[in-house]
Short mmCIF file of C-alpha atoms in Angstrom, two decimals:
data_model
loop_
_atom_site.label_atom_id
_atom_site.label_comp_id
_atom_site.label_asym_id
_atom_site.label_seq_id
_atom_site.Cartn_x
_atom_site.Cartn_y
_atom_site.Cartn_z
CA MET R 22 15.55 -71.70 68.29
CA SER R 23 13.54 -68.57 67.43
CA GLU R 24 10.55 -68.68 65.11
CA GLU R 25 12.31 -67.07 62.17
CA GLN R 26 15.26 -69.45 62.43
CA ASN R 27 12.79 -72.28 62.52
CA ILE R 28 11.13 -71.12 59.31
CA PHE R 29 14.55 -70.80 57.70
CA LYS R 30 15.35 -74.34 58.78
CA ASN R 31 12.09 -75.63 57.35
CA ILE R 32 12.81 -74.07 53.99
CA GLN R 33 16.21 -75.72 53.97
CA ASP R 34 14.87 -79.07 55.08
CA LYS R 35 12.60 -79.46 52.06
CA GLN R 36 15.10 -81.78 50.46
CA GLU R 37 16.36 -84.97 52.07
CA LYS R 38 19.76 -84.38 53.53
CA SER R 39 23.02 -86.23 53.91
CA LEU R 40 24.89 -86.30 57.22
CA ALA R 41 27.38 -83.69 55.97
CA GLU R 42 24.50 -81.41 54.93
CA ARG R 43 22.84 -81.73 58.32
CA VAL R 44 26.13 -80.99 60.06
CA ALA R 45 26.60 -77.98 57.75
CA ASP R 46 23.25 -76.68 59.01
CA GLN R 47 24.37 -77.26 62.58
CA ILE R 48 27.56 -75.28 61.95
CA ASN R 49 25.42 -72.45 60.56
CA GLN R 50 23.28 -72.60 63.66
CA LEU R 51 26.39 -72.52 65.83
CA ILE R 52 27.56 -69.38 64.00
CA LEU R 53 24.22 -67.73 64.79
CA ASP R 54 24.02 -68.99 68.38
CA ARG R 55 27.56 -68.01 69.32
CA ASN R 56 27.18 -64.77 67.42
CA ILE R 57 30.33 -65.39 65.37
CA GLN R 58 30.66 -62.36 63.09
CA GLN R 59 31.53 -62.08 59.39
CA GLY R 60 35.29 -62.31 58.97
CA ASP R 61 35.70 -64.10 62.33
CA LYS R 62 37.48 -67.40 62.76
CA LEU R 63 35.45 -70.56 63.22
CA PRO R 64 36.33 -72.92 66.11
CA ASN R 65 38.76 -75.57 64.84
CA GLU R 66 37.89 -79.05 63.56
CA PHE R 67 38.48 -80.73 66.93
CA GLU R 68 36.21 -78.35 68.81
CA LEU R 69 33.49 -78.56 66.18
CA ALA R 70 33.64 -82.36 66.10
CA GLU R 71 33.26 -82.43 69.87
CA SER R 72 30.53 -79.78 70.03
CA LEU R 73 28.45 -81.42 67.32
CA ASN R 74 29.30 -84.96 68.35
CA VAL R 75 30.46 -86.16 64.91
CA GLY R 76 33.76 -87.27 63.44
CA ARG R 77 36.34 -84.85 62.04
CA GLY R 78 35.85 -86.28 58.55
CA THR R 79 32.19 -85.21 58.65
CA ILE R 80 33.17 -81.74 59.86
CA ARG R 81 35.59 -81.46 56.93
CA GLU R 82 32.87 -82.47 54.47
CA ALA R 83 30.38 -80.05 56.01
CA VAL R 84 32.93 -77.23 55.86
CA LYS R 85 33.45 -77.92 52.15
CA LEU R 86 29.72 -77.57 51.57
CA LEU R 87 29.67 -74.27 53.45
CA VAL R 88 32.61 -73.05 51.39
CA ALA R 89 30.63 -73.91 48.25
CA ARG R 90 27.69 -71.91 49.66
CA ASN R 91 30.02 -69.01 50.39
CA CYS R 92 29.43 -69.15 54.13
CA LEU R 93 32.98 -70.14 55.08
CA GLU R 94 36.41 -69.69 53.57
CA ILE R 95 39.58 -71.61 54.27
CA ARG R 96 42.68 -69.46 54.67
CA ARG R 97 45.69 -71.70 54.22
CA GLY R 98 47.71 -72.17 57.35
CA LYS R 99 45.34 -69.92 59.28
CA GLY R 100 42.08 -71.80 59.69
CA THR R 101 38.47 -71.52 58.64
CA TYR R 102 36.70 -68.15 58.65
CA VAL R 103 33.15 -66.89 58.23
CA THR R 104 33.11 -65.05 54.90
CA GLU R 105 32.70 -61.29 54.81
CA LYS R 106 29.58 -61.68 52.70
CA ILE R 107 28.20 -64.74 54.40
CA GLY R 108 25.74 -66.81 52.39
CA GLN R 109 25.91 -64.49 49.41
CA VAL R 110 26.78 -66.14 46.16
CA ASN R 111 27.90 -64.90 42.79
CA ASP R 112 25.13 -65.13 40.30
CA PRO R 113 22.38 -66.23 42.72
CA LEU R 114 19.79 -66.24 39.95
CA GLY R 115 21.82 -68.56 37.75
CA PHE R 116 22.21 -66.03 34.90
CA ALA R 117 25.25 -67.91 33.63
CA TYR R 118 22.92 -70.73 32.59
CA VAL R 119 20.46 -68.57 30.64
CA SER R 120 20.96 -69.46 27.02
CA ASP R 121 19.60 -66.27 25.42
CA LYS R 122 22.00 -63.69 26.80
CA VAL R 123 20.65 -60.89 24.58
CA VAL R 124 17.13 -61.22 26.01
CA LEU R 125 18.65 -61.47 29.49
CA ALA R 126 20.60 -58.23 28.99
CA GLU R 127 17.44 -56.43 27.90
CA GLU R 128 15.50 -57.76 30.89
CA LEU R 129 18.29 -56.79 33.29
CA LEU R 130 18.43 -53.30 31.83
CA GLU R 131 14.68 -52.88 32.13
CA VAL R 132 15.03 -53.62 35.85
CA ARG R 133 18.07 -51.37 36.24
CA LEU R 134 16.23 -48.54 34.52
CA GLU R 135 13.55 -48.72 37.19
CA LEU R 136 15.74 -49.47 40.18
CA GLU R 137 18.82 -47.29 39.76
CA PRO R 138 17.18 -43.86 39.35
CA TRP R 139 15.25 -44.61 42.54
CA ILE R 140 18.49 -45.65 44.26
CA ALA R 141 20.08 -42.34 43.22
CA TYR R 142 16.99 -40.52 44.52
CA LEU R 143 17.27 -42.20 47.95
CA ALA R 144 21.05 -41.79 48.05
CA ALA R 145 20.68 -38.00 47.55
CA GLN R 146 18.31 -37.85 50.52
CA ARG R 147 20.40 -39.98 52.84
CA ILE R 148 24.08 -39.45 51.96
CA ASN R 149 26.27 -38.14 54.79
CA ASP R 150 29.32 -35.88 54.59
CA ASP R 151 31.90 -38.67 54.71
CA GLU R 152 30.09 -40.49 51.95
CA LYS R 153 30.06 -37.34 49.81
CA VAL R 154 33.86 -37.27 49.94
CA GLU R 155 34.03 -40.95 49.08
CA LEU R 156 31.54 -40.66 46.21
CA LYS R 157 33.62 -37.88 44.66
CA GLU R 158 36.72 -40.07 44.98
CA HIS R 159 34.92 -42.90 43.18
CA CYS R 160 33.96 -40.49 40.43
CA ASP R 161 37.53 -39.13 40.14
CA ARG R 162 39.00 -42.62 39.96
CA LEU R 163 36.57 -43.62 37.24
CA GLU R 164 37.37 -40.49 35.23
CA GLU R 165 41.15 -40.98 35.52
CA CYS R 166 40.80 -44.58 34.44
CA ILE R 167 38.78 -43.69 31.35
CA LEU R 168 41.13 -40.83 30.41
CA SER R 169 44.15 -43.13 30.69
CA GLY R 170 42.52 -45.51 28.24
CA GLN R 171 42.24 -48.44 30.66
CA ASP R 172 39.30 -50.77 31.21
CA HIS R 173 37.01 -48.83 33.55
CA ASN R 174 34.52 -51.62 34.21
CA LYS R 175 35.63 -52.26 37.77
CA PHE R 176 35.55 -48.59 38.81
CA ASP R 177 32.24 -48.06 37.01
CA ASN R 178 30.77 -50.94 39.00
CA GLU R 179 32.18 -49.68 42.28
CA PHE R 180 30.72 -46.25 41.63
CA HIS R 181 27.21 -47.64 41.22
CA MET R 182 27.56 -49.97 44.20
CA PHE R 183 28.69 -47.11 46.38
CA ILE R 184 25.61 -45.06 45.48
CA ALA R 185 23.46 -48.04 46.49
CA LYS R 186 25.33 -48.09 49.80
CA CYS R 187 24.47 -44.41 50.33
CA THR R 188 20.76 -45.32 50.44
CA HIS R 189 21.52 -46.87 53.86
CA ASN R 190 19.20 -49.69 52.86
CA SER R 191 21.31 -52.83 52.99
CA VAL R 192 18.87 -54.80 50.83
CA LEU R 193 19.36 -52.35 47.96
CA ALA R 194 23.12 -52.48 48.40
CA GLU R 195 22.99 -56.27 48.08
CA LEU R 196 20.38 -56.33 45.33
CA LEU R 197 22.11 -54.02 42.87
CA PRO R 198 25.05 -56.35 42.11
CA ILE R 199 22.51 -58.99 41.05
CA VAL R 200 21.03 -56.76 38.36
CA THR R 201 24.33 -55.34 37.24
CA TYR R 202 25.84 -58.83 37.12
CA SER R 203 26.58 -59.93 33.59
CA ILE R 204 25.92 -56.45 32.22
CA GLN R 205 29.70 -56.23 31.97
CA MET R 206 29.43 -59.00 29.42
CA PHE R 207 27.99 -56.44 27.05
CA THR R 208 30.07 -53.36 27.76
CA LYS R 209 32.60 -53.49 25.01
CA PHE R 210 32.29 -49.82 24.19
CA ARG R 211 35.49 -48.18 23.15
CA ASP R 212 33.84 -45.40 21.18
CA PRO R 213 35.48 -42.06 22.26
CA GLU R 214 32.16 -40.21 22.09
CA LEU R 215 30.54 -42.73 24.42
CA LEU R 216 33.46 -42.63 26.84
CA LYS R 217 33.28 -38.82 27.01
CA ASN R 218 29.58 -39.18 27.69
CA THR R 219 30.30 -41.70 30.47
CA ILE R 220 32.56 -39.18 32.20
CA LEU R 221 29.96 -36.41 31.93
CA THR R 222 26.99 -38.42 33.19
CA HIS R 223 28.89 -39.85 36.16
CA ARG R 224 29.97 -36.35 37.15
CA GLU R 225 26.40 -35.13 36.80
CA ILE R 226 25.11 -37.95 39.03
CA THR R 227 27.83 -37.31 41.62
CA ASN R 228 27.12 -33.58 41.79
CA ALA R 229 23.34 -34.03 42.05
CA ILE R 230 23.67 -36.58 44.88
CA CYS R 231 26.23 -34.46 46.76
CA ASP R 232 23.90 -31.46 46.41
CA LYS R 233 21.20 -33.68 47.97
CA ASP R 234 19.01 -32.88 44.96
CA ALA R 235 16.95 -36.08 44.86
CA GLU R 236 14.93 -35.32 41.73
CA LYS R 237 17.98 -34.23 39.75
CA SER R 238 19.84 -37.36 40.89
CA ARG R 239 16.98 -39.53 39.73
CA MET R 240 16.91 -37.86 36.31
CA ALA R 241 20.68 -37.97 35.86
CA MET R 242 20.77 -41.69 36.68
CA TYR R 243 17.81 -42.38 34.41
CA LYS R 244 19.56 -40.62 31.53
CA HIS R 245 22.73 -42.61 32.20
CA VAL R 246 21.12 -46.06 32.32
CA GLU R 247 18.85 -45.23 29.38
CA SER R 248 21.84 -44.23 27.25
CA ASN R 249 23.57 -47.51 28.22
CA ARG R 250 20.46 -49.37 27.23
CA ALA R 251 20.29 -47.66 23.85
CA SER R 252 23.96 -48.45 23.15
CA ILE R 253 23.52 -52.08 24.08
CA LYS R 254 20.45 -52.37 21.86
CA LEU R 255 22.47 -51.03 18.97
CA LEU R 256 25.34 -53.39 19.77
CA ASN R 257 23.06 -56.39 19.88
CA LYS R 258 21.62 -55.56 16.48
CA LYS R 259 25.02 -55.63 14.84
CA MET Q 668 34.54 -70.89 25.21
CA SER Q 669 32.55 -67.73 24.45
CA GLU Q 670 33.52 -64.37 25.90
CA GLU Q 671 30.65 -64.21 28.37
CA GLN Q 672 31.40 -67.69 29.68
CA ASN Q 673 34.98 -66.64 30.05
CA ILE Q 674 34.05 -63.63 32.15
CA PHE Q 675 31.84 -65.82 34.28
CA LYS Q 676 34.75 -68.16 34.79
CA ASN Q 677 37.02 -65.30 35.76
CA ILE Q 678 34.57 -64.14 38.41
CA GLN Q 679 34.49 -67.63 39.83
CA ASP Q 680 38.23 -68.04 39.70
CA LYS Q 681 38.92 -65.13 42.01
CA GLN Q 682 39.51 -67.54 44.86
CA GLU Q 683 42.09 -70.27 44.80
CA LYS Q 684 40.39 -73.54 44.02
CA SER Q 685 40.66 -77.16 45.05
CA LEU Q 686 40.63 -79.96 42.49
CA ALA Q 687 37.00 -80.76 43.28
CA GLU Q 688 36.06 -77.11 42.77
CA ARG Q 689 37.81 -76.97 39.42
CA VAL Q 690 36.10 -80.19 38.34
CA ALA Q 691 32.77 -78.73 39.52
CA ASP Q 692 33.37 -75.80 37.13
CA GLN Q 693 34.17 -78.26 34.35
CA ILE Q 694 30.91 -80.10 34.98
CA ASN Q 695 29.07 -76.77 34.78
CA GLN Q 696 30.82 -76.06 31.52
CA LEU Q 697 29.87 -79.51 30.23
CA ILE Q 698 26.21 -78.77 31.09
CA LEU Q 699 26.42 -75.58 29.02
CA ASP Q 700 28.39 -77.14 26.16
CA ARG Q 701 26.19 -80.20 25.77
CA ASN Q 702 23.12 -78.04 26.29
CA ILE Q 703 21.83 -80.28 29.10
CA GLN Q 704 18.54 -78.71 30.20
CA GLN Q 705 17.12 -78.05 33.65
CA GLY Q 706 15.56 -81.23 35.01
CA ASP Q 707 17.66 -83.41 32.67
CA LYS Q 708 19.85 -86.25 33.82
CA LEU Q 709 23.60 -85.77 34.02
CA PRO Q 710 25.91 -88.36 32.43
CA ASN Q 711 26.88 -90.95 35.07
CA GLU Q 712 30.01 -90.94 37.23
CA PHE Q 713 31.94 -93.25 34.87
CA GLU Q 714 31.28 -91.11 31.82
CA LEU Q 715 32.10 -87.89 33.66
CA ALA Q 716 35.33 -89.32 35.08
CA GLU Q 717 36.36 -90.35 31.57
CA SER Q 718 35.30 -87.10 29.88
CA LEU Q 719 37.04 -84.90 32.43
CA ASN Q 720 39.98 -87.26 32.92
CA VAL Q 721 39.77 -87.46 36.71
CA GLY Q 722 38.94 -90.20 39.21
CA ARG Q 723 35.41 -91.09 40.25
CA GLY Q 724 36.12 -89.92 43.81
CA THR Q 725 36.81 -86.41 42.50
CA ILE Q 726 33.62 -86.50 40.42
CA ARG Q 727 31.66 -87.46 43.54
CA GLU Q 728 33.20 -84.58 45.49
CA ALA Q 729 32.52 -82.11 42.68
CA VAL Q 730 28.91 -83.31 42.43
CA LYS Q 731 28.46 -82.69 46.16
CA LEU Q 732 29.68 -79.11 45.69
CA LEU Q 733 27.23 -78.59 42.84
CA VAL Q 734 24.43 -79.98 44.98
CA ALA Q 735 25.36 -77.45 47.67
CA ARG Q 736 25.22 -74.71 45.01
CA ASN Q 737 21.83 -75.96 43.89
CA CYS Q 738 23.04 -76.83 40.40
CA LEU Q 739 22.54 -80.58 40.70
CA GLU Q 740 20.32 -82.86 42.72
CA ILE Q 741 20.75 -86.53 43.48
CA ARG Q 742 17.60 -88.61 43.09
CA ARG Q 743 18.14 -91.84 44.99
CA GLY Q 744 18.36 -94.87 42.77
CA LYS Q 745 17.84 -92.73 39.69
CA GLY Q 746 20.99 -90.70 39.23
CA THR Q 747 22.11 -87.08 39.21
CA TYR Q 748 19.95 -84.37 37.63
CA VAL Q 749 20.32 -80.72 36.74
CA THR Q 750 18.01 -78.85 39.14
CA GLU Q 751 14.87 -77.16 37.82
CA LYS Q 752 16.12 -73.82 39.13
CA ILE Q 753 19.77 -74.30 38.33
CA GLY Q 754 22.18 -72.19 40.34
CA GLN Q 755 19.43 -70.45 42.26
CA VAL Q 756 19.69 -70.68 45.97
CA ASN Q 757 17.34 -69.99 48.83
CA ASP Q 758 18.22 -66.79 50.56
CA PRO Q 759 20.99 -65.71 48.16
CA LEU Q 760 21.58 -62.50 50.08
CA GLY Q 761 22.14 -64.31 53.36
CA PHE Q 762 19.17 -62.69 55.14
CA ALA Q 763 19.09 -65.56 57.64
CA TYR Q 764 22.36 -64.22 59.04
CA VAL Q 765 21.20 -60.64 59.53
CA SER Q 766 20.92 -60.09 63.24
CA ASP Q 767 18.47 -57.16 63.27
CA LYS Q 768 15.44 -58.72 61.61
CA VAL Q 769 13.21 -55.72 62.32
CA VAL Q 770 15.46 -53.37 60.37
CA LEU Q 771 15.73 -56.00 57.64
CA ALA Q 772 11.93 -56.24 57.37
CA GLU Q 773 11.66 -52.47 57.00
CA GLU Q 774 14.37 -52.40 54.34
CA LEU Q 775 12.74 -55.25 52.44
CA LEU Q 776 9.38 -53.51 52.55
CA GLU Q 777 10.88 -50.27 51.29
CA VAL Q 778 12.17 -52.17 48.26
CA ARG Q 779 8.89 -54.05 47.78
CA LEU Q 780 6.97 -50.77 47.92
CA GLU Q 781 9.00 -49.52 44.97
CA LEU Q 782 9.25 -52.75 43.01
CA GLU Q 783 5.83 -54.39 43.28
CA PRO Q 784 3.61 -51.51 42.07
CA TRP Q 785 5.85 -51.31 39.01
CA ILE Q 786 5.60 -55.08 38.54
CA ALA Q 787 1.78 -54.81 38.66
CA TYR Q 788 1.99 -51.94 36.14
CA LEU Q 789 4.05 -54.04 33.70
CA ALA Q 790 1.90 -57.14 34.28
CA ALA Q 791 -1.24 -55.19 33.32
CA GLN Q 792 0.39 -54.17 30.05
CA ARG Q 793 1.72 -57.61 29.15
CA ILE Q 794 -0.66 -60.21 30.59
CA ASN Q 795 -2.20 -62.57 28.02
CA ASP Q 796 -5.63 -64.23 28.07
CA ASP Q 797 -4.44 -67.56 29.51
CA GLU Q 798 -2.63 -65.73 32.28
CA LYS Q 799 -5.76 -63.71 33.09
CA VAL Q 800 -7.61 -66.96 33.78
CA GLU Q 801 -4.77 -68.23 35.91
CA LEU Q 802 -4.44 -64.98 37.86
CA LYS Q 803 -8.14 -65.12 38.75
CA GLU Q 804 -7.68 -68.71 39.92
CA HIS Q 805 -4.81 -67.62 42.16
CA CYS Q 806 -7.02 -64.88 43.59
CA ASP Q 807 -9.94 -67.31 44.16
CA ARG Q 808 -7.71 -69.84 45.90
CA LEU Q 809 -6.29 -67.19 48.19
CA GLU Q 810 -9.77 -65.94 49.06
CA GLU Q 811 -11.08 -69.44 49.81
CA CYS Q 812 -8.10 -70.14 51.99
CA ILE Q 813 -8.56 -66.98 54.04
CA LEU Q 814 -12.33 -67.55 54.39
CA SER Q 815 -11.77 -71.09 55.63
CA GLY Q 816 -9.48 -69.74 58.34
CA GLN Q 817 -6.32 -71.48 57.14
CA ASP Q 818 -2.81 -70.08 56.82
CA HIS Q 819 -2.86 -68.24 53.49
CA ASN Q 820 0.83 -67.40 53.35
CA LYS Q 821 1.64 -69.88 50.59
CA PHE Q 822 -1.20 -68.77 48.30
CA ASP Q 823 -0.49 -65.11 49.01
CA ASN Q 824 3.09 -65.67 47.94
CA GLU Q 825 2.08 -67.59 44.81
CA PHE Q 826 -0.29 -64.79 43.83
CA HIS Q 827 2.47 -62.19 43.94
CA MET Q 828 4.95 -64.45 42.15
CA PHE Q 829 2.44 -65.08 39.38
CA ILE Q 830 1.98 -61.35 38.79
CA ALA Q 831 5.76 -61.03 38.46
CA LYS Q 832 5.64 -63.84 35.88
CA CYS Q 833 3.02 -61.87 33.91
CA THR Q 834 5.59 -59.10 33.31
CA HIS Q 835 7.30 -61.56 30.93
CA ASN Q 836 10.59 -60.32 32.34
CA SER Q 837 12.28 -63.37 33.82
CA VAL Q 838 14.65 -61.27 35.93
CA LEU Q 839 11.70 -59.73 37.76
CA ALA Q 840 10.12 -63.13 38.25
CA GLU Q 841 13.35 -64.35 39.86
CA LEU Q 842 14.03 -61.17 41.79
CA LEU Q 843 10.69 -60.88 43.59
CA PRO Q 844 11.12 -64.01 45.76
CA ILE Q 845 14.34 -62.49 47.11
CA VAL Q 846 12.55 -59.40 48.41
CA THR Q 847 9.53 -61.28 49.67
CA TYR Q 848 11.77 -63.86 51.35
CA SER Q 849 11.61 -63.63 55.11
CA ILE Q 850 8.65 -61.26 54.99
CA GLN Q 851 6.62 -64.31 55.95
CA MET Q 852 8.53 -64.26 59.21
CA PHE Q 853 6.55 -61.18 60.12
CA THR Q 854 3.08 -62.00 58.85
CA LYS Q 855 1.37 -63.25 61.92
CA PHE Q 856 -1.80 -61.29 61.30
CA ARG Q 857 -4.97 -62.97 62.38
CA ASP Q 858 -6.98 -59.79 62.80
CA PRO Q 859 -10.36 -60.30 61.00
CA GLU Q 860 -10.42 -56.70 59.75
CA LEU Q 861 -6.98 -57.12 58.18
CA LEU Q 862 -7.94 -60.43 56.59
CA LYS Q 863 -11.05 -58.87 55.03
CA ASN Q 864 -8.83 -56.11 53.72
CA THR Q 865 -6.41 -58.68 52.26
CA ILE Q 866 -9.26 -60.26 50.29
CA LEU Q 867 -10.45 -56.89 48.96
CA THR Q 868 -7.04 -55.58 47.89
CA HIS Q 869 -6.06 -58.81 46.12
CA ARG Q 870 -9.36 -58.75 44.21
CA GLU Q 871 -8.77 -55.11 43.30
CA ILE Q 872 -5.27 -55.88 42.01
CA THR Q 873 -6.55 -58.89 40.03
CA ASN Q 874 -9.33 -56.91 38.38
CA ALA Q 875 -7.11 -53.97 37.48
CA ILE Q 876 -4.48 -56.23 35.89
CA CYS Q 877 -7.07 -58.29 33.99
CA ASP Q 878 -8.60 -55.00 32.73
CA LYS Q 879 -5.09 -54.13 31.53
CA ASP Q 880 -5.38 -50.88 33.47
CA ALA Q 881 -1.70 -50.30 34.24
CA GLU Q 882 -2.08 -47.17 36.38
CA LYS Q 883 -4.89 -48.65 38.45
CA SER Q 884 -2.85 -51.84 38.95
CA ARG Q 885 0.10 -49.83 40.14
CA MET Q 886 -2.03 -47.91 42.64
CA ALA Q 887 -3.83 -51.01 43.92
CA MET Q 888 -0.54 -52.79 44.52
CA TYR Q 889 0.94 -49.73 46.17
CA LYS Q 890 -2.02 -49.52 48.54
CA HIS Q 891 -1.67 -53.21 49.35
CA VAL Q 892 2.07 -53.22 50.11
CA GLU Q 893 1.80 -49.91 51.98
CA SER Q 894 -0.93 -51.31 54.23
CA ASN Q 895 1.23 -54.38 54.90
CA ARG Q 896 4.07 -52.10 55.78
CA ALA Q 897 1.95 -50.09 58.20
CA SER Q 898 0.73 -53.27 59.92
CA ILE Q 899 4.25 -54.62 60.29
CA LYS Q 900 5.45 -51.33 61.73
CA LEU Q 901 2.69 -51.53 64.32
CA LEU Q 902 3.52 -55.15 65.07
CA ASN Q 903 7.21 -54.38 65.54
CA LYS Q 904 6.42 -51.64 68.02
CA LYS Q 905 4.47 -53.97 70.27
#
C-alpha cells in the first residue's frame, strides 16, 4: 500500500468499523489495486467473497454501503459497476440540512462571485477548438430553451459546468457543482426582462471565452453572477 | 414538504431506490421535520419502525445506509445519533481514486492559490476580538510544534481552517478542507530553511488579519501558498 493510500485509510479508520464497513474498504482497495476504472464492472459476488475471504452476505452488505457512498451502482440483471463519478456524492457539504436557506444562498453566491469569474478567465486561456464548438452549442441550447418558455435550469447549469471543464483543472470542474448546488432552489425568475438579460449575458460570456479574451470573460461572468445575486437578494426580501 | 426539500428529494430520486434507501430518505425527512439537531439522539428503532410503518429490520438497514453517508453514527450501548457534521463526507470529490496524484496536487494548489488569499482578505475584514485571540493561539501552537521538531501538519491545517471560519461564511469554512484534503500527502518537508519560513509566513498572516489589514492579509497568504506550491513542484520533479 502506498503512503497516500495509507493516509487515506487512516482518515477512514478514525471511527470503529463493522465487518461490512471493513470489507467495503477492502473492495475499494481492490478497485484501486486492480485498476478497475469508472464505469467498469466489478468482479461478481462469488469472486469477491473468495478474494476477500468472507461470506457472500457480507459482500452484499458491503456493496450496499458502497452504493450509499456512490462508489458502486447495481444495474439490474447486469451486475455491479464502479460509478462514473466514483466517491462523489450529491450535496457533500450537507446543505440540505442547513436550516437558514436564505443565509446559505447568500454565502453560496458570495463564493460563486469569487470563483466563477476566475473560472471563466482560466477557461478563456485554456479552451481548445473542439470545446469552443461545444460551448457555443451549450449556449444555443440554453437560448432556445428560454425562448420556448421552458424551464432552462438544467441547460443553464450545464453551461456553467462546461466552462469549468474548459479550465482543464478537474478540481474546479468537480468543485463548481458544490457551490451551484441548491442555487436552483432560488431561481424562480420568470420575469421577461430578466430572461432576456440571461440570454444576453450567456452569449457575452460564450463569445469572450471563444475569443480567448480572459479579462473580458472574467468581467462578463462577474456581471452575470452579480446580477443573479442582486435578483436573489430582491426575491428574498419579498 | 417545502419546495426546496422537494427539489432535494428529486435530485436524490434520480436513481431507482430500494426499500431501505427510501426509508433512509424518510428518516432524513424526519430529522428535518422534527428539527433534530446535529449531535442529538435519534428516536429508537421501535419508534422509527412505528412512525414510518416499516419493520425494524428495514430501519436497521436504512440506519446503516445513513451511517455510510455520514448522517448518523451509532454509539455503542447509547443509541443512534445525528452526526456533528451531518451529510458531510471525507473526500467528497473522490480524490482517493484519482490515479495521477501529482497532477491532482497541482490542480488543488492552483485552486488554493486563488481561494485562500481571498479567504484571508475576508477574514481580516470580519474577524472579531475573540477570534483574534484564538487565531494567535493557533499560530503559537503551530510555532511551538515546529520548534519542537514534531509533525506540524495537524496544527497547520487547523490554522488555515480557523481563518476560513473567521470569514463568517460557512460555505467557505466547509469548502476549504476539500481543497486542502490530500495536500498533506505531499508535505514531507523537513528542510530547516523551509520550516523557518513556515513560522515566519504564518506569523505574518496572523498579524495582518488581526490588524484587519485585508490587502496585506491577502498578499501574505498568497506568498505562503505560492511558496508551498513551488516546493511541491520541486519535490515532484525529484
